[in-house]
Short mmCIF file of C-alpha atoms in Angstrom, two decimals:
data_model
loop_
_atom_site.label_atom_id
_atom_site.label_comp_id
_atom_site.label_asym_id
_atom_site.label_seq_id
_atom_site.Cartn_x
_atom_site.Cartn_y
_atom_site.Cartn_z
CA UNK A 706 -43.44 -213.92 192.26
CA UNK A 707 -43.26 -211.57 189.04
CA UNK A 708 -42.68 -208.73 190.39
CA UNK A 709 -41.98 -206.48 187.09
CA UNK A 710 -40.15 -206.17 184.25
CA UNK A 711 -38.27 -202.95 182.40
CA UNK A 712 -38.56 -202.76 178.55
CA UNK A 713 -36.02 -200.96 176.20
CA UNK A 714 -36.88 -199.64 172.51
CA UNK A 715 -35.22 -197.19 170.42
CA UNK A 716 -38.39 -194.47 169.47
CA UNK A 717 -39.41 -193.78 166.33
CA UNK A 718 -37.92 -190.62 164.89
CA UNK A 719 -41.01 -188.14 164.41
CA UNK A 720 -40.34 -187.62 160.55
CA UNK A 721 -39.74 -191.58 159.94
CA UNK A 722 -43.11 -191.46 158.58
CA UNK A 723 -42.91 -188.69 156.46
CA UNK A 724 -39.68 -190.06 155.13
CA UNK A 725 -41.45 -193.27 153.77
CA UNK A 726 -44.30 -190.81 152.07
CA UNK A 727 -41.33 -188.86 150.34
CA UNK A 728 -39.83 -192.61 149.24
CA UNK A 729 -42.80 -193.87 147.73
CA UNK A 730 -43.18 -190.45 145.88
CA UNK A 731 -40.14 -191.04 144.52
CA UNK A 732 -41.08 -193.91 142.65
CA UNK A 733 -40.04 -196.69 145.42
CA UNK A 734 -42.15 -199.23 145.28
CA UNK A 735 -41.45 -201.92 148.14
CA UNK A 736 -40.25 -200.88 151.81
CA UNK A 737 -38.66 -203.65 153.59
CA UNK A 738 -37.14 -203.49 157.61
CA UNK A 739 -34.57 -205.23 158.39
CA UNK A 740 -34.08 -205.33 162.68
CA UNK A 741 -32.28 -206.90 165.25
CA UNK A 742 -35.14 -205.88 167.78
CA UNK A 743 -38.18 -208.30 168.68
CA UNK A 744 -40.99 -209.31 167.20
CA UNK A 745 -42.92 -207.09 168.82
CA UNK A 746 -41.33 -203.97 168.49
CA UNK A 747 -40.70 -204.38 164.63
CA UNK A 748 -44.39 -205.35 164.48
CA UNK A 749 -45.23 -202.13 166.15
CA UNK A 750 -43.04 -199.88 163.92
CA UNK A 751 -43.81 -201.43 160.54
CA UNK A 752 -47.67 -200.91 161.49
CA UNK A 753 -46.88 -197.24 162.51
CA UNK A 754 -44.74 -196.56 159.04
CA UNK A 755 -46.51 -198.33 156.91
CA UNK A 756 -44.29 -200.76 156.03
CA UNK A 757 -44.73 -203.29 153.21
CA UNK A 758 -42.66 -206.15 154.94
CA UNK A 759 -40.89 -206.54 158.09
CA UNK A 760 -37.87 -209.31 159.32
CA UNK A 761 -37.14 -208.93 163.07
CA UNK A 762 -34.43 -210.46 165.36
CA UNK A 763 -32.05 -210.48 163.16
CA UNK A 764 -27.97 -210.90 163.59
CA UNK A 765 -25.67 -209.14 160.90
CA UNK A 766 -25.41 -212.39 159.00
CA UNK A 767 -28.90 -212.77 158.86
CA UNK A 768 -29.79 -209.38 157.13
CA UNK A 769 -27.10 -209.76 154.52
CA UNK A 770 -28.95 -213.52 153.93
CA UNK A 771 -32.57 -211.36 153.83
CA UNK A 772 -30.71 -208.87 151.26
CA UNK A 773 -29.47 -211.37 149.02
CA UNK A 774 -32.51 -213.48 148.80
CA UNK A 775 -34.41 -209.78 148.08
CA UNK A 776 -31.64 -209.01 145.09
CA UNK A 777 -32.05 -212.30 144.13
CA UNK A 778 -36.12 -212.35 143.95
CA UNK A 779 -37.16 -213.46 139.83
CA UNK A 780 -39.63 -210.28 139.91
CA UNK A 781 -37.32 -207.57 141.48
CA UNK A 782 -36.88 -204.31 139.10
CA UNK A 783 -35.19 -201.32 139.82
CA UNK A 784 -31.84 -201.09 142.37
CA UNK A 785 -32.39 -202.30 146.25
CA UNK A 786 -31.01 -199.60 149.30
CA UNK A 787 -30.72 -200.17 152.19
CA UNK A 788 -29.84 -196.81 154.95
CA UNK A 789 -29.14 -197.82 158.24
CA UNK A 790 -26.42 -196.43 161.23
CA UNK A 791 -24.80 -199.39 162.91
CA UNK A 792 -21.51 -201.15 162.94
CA UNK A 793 -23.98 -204.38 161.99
CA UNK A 794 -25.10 -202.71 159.30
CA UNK A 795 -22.15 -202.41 157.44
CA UNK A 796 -22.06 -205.90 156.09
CA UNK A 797 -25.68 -205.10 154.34
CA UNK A 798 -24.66 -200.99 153.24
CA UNK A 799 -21.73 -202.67 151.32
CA UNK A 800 -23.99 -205.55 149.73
CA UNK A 801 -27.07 -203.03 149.04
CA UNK A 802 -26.95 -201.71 145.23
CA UNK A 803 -27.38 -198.27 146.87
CA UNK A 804 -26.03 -198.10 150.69
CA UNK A 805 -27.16 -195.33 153.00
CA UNK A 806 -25.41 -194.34 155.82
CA UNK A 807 -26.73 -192.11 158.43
CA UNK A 808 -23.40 -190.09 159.48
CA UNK A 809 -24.36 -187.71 162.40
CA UNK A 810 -24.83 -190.75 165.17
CA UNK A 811 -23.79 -193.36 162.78
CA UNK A 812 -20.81 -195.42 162.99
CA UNK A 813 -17.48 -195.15 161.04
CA UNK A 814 -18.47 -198.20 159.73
CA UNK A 815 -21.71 -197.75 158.17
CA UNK A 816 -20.01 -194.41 156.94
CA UNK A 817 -16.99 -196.14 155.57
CA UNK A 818 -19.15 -199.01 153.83
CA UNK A 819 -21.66 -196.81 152.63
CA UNK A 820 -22.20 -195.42 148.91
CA UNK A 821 -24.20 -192.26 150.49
CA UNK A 822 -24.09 -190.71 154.13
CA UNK A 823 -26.95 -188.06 155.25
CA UNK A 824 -24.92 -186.20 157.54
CA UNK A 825 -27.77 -184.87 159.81
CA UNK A 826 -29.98 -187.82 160.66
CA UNK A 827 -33.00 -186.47 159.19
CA UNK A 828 -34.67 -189.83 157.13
CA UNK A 829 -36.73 -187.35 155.25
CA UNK A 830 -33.15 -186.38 153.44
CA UNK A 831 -33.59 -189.54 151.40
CA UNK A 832 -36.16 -187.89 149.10
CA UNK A 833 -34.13 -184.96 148.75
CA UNK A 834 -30.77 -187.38 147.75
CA UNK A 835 -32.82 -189.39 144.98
CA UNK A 836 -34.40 -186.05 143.83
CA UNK A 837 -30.49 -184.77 143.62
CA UNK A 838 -29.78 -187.80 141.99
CA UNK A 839 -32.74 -187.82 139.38
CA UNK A 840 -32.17 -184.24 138.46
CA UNK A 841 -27.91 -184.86 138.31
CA UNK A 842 -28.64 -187.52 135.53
CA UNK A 843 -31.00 -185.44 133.85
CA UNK A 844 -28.93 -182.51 132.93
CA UNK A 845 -25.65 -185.03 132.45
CA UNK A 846 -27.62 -186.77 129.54
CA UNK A 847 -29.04 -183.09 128.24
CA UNK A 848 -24.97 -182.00 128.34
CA UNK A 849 -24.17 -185.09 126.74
CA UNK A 850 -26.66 -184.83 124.02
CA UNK A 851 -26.47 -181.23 123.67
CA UNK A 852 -22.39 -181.47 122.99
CA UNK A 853 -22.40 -184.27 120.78
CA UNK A 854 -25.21 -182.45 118.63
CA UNK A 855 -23.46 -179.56 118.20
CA UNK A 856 -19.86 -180.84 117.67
CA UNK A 857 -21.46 -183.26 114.67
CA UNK A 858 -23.09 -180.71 113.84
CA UNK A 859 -20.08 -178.12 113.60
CA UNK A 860 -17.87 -181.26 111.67
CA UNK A 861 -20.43 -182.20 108.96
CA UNK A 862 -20.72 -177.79 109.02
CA UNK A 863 -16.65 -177.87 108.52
CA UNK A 864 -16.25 -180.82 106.00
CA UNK A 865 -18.92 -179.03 103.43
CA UNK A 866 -16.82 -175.60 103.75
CA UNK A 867 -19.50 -173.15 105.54
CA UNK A 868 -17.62 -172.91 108.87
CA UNK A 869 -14.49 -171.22 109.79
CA UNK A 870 -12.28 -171.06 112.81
CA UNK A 871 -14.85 -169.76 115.36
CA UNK A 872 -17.58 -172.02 114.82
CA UNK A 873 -14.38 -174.96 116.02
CA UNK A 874 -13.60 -172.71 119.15
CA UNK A 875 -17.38 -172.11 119.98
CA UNK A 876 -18.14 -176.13 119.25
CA UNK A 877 -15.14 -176.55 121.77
CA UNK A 878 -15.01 -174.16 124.24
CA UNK A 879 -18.51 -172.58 124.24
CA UNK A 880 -20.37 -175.86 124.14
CA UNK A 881 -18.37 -176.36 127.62
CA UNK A 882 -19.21 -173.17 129.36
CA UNK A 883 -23.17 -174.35 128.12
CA UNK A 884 -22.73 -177.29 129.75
CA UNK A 885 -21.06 -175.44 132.83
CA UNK A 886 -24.21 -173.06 133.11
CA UNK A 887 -26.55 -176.33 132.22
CA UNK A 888 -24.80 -177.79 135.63
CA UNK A 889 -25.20 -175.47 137.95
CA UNK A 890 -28.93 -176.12 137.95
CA UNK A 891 -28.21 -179.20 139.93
CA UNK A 892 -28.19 -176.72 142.71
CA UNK A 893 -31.76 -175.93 143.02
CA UNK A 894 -33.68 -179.11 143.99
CA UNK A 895 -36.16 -178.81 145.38
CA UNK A 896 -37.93 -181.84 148.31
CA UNK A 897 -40.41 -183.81 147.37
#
């Protein structure tokens, strides 16, 4: 006689959803879960994140195989990350183009394998990273471009005799401090 039954499921972190709103403002295009719970459960969770695609009972073997057959797909574009806690998921963080680890309640090993670690848990962080990220490469290239400018600029200056001494230090050293200043914009990002 069936008398009952008890059923265990990790709950869905409040933000989760908002998280996958800030991803797909960010330009990603495909989410993808990767689980060792049931078919139910993932079923249930993909539906309530709106999730593009969902693979469920999986062992850590099983979602490096579903990672490598998604880097290997012919019309992938663009880098694939993966952000997940577990020791299990260390395997997949270290495969992932981009891992993501989440520190506060993760394991050492998902920490130690990953290429980024959101220290506080918080899945809406991920926005905030690839806005960090987008806005880091951004003023590197305008320091890049900026310096080499100038310093050709300076040298074809030099070689037809209208510079002098100072225009060398400022091409140097002040083209530096520029890019110094330029830098410390990184600072303010703002979330999506």
């Amino acid at each position: 006689v069936f008398m009952g039954s008890v059923t265990v499921a990790d709950t869905i972190k409040p933000d989760s959803a908002e998280a996958i709103a800030a991803l797909r403002a960010c330009g990603v295009k495909r989410t993808v879960m990767l689980t060792g719970d049931g078919e139910t459960t993932a079923s249930a969770v993909a539906g309530e994140l709106g999730l593009d695609e969902y693979h469920a009972a999986l062992l850590p073997a099983d979602k490096v195989e579903r990672v490598e057959a998604l880097l290997a797909h012919p019309d992938r574009k663009g880098k694939l990350a993966f952000v997940g806690d577990g020791i299990n998921d260390a395997p997949v963080l270290a495969r992932a183009d981009i891992g993501i680890a989440m520190g506060g309640m993760g394991s050492d090993a998902a920490i130690e394998a990953a290429d980024v670690v959101l220290m506080d848990d918080d899945p809406r962080k991920l926005g905030l990273a690839i806005a960090i990220a987008k806005k880091t490469l951004r003023i590197v290239r305008q320091n890049i471009v900026f310096s080499l400018v100038i310093k050709i600029g300076c040298l074809l200056l030099t070689a037809l005799g209208y510079t002098n001494m100072w225009w060398a230090i400022f091409a140097d050293v002040g083209v530096a401090v520029l890019a110094i200043l330029n830098a410390i914009r990184a600072l303010n990002v703002k979330n999506l």
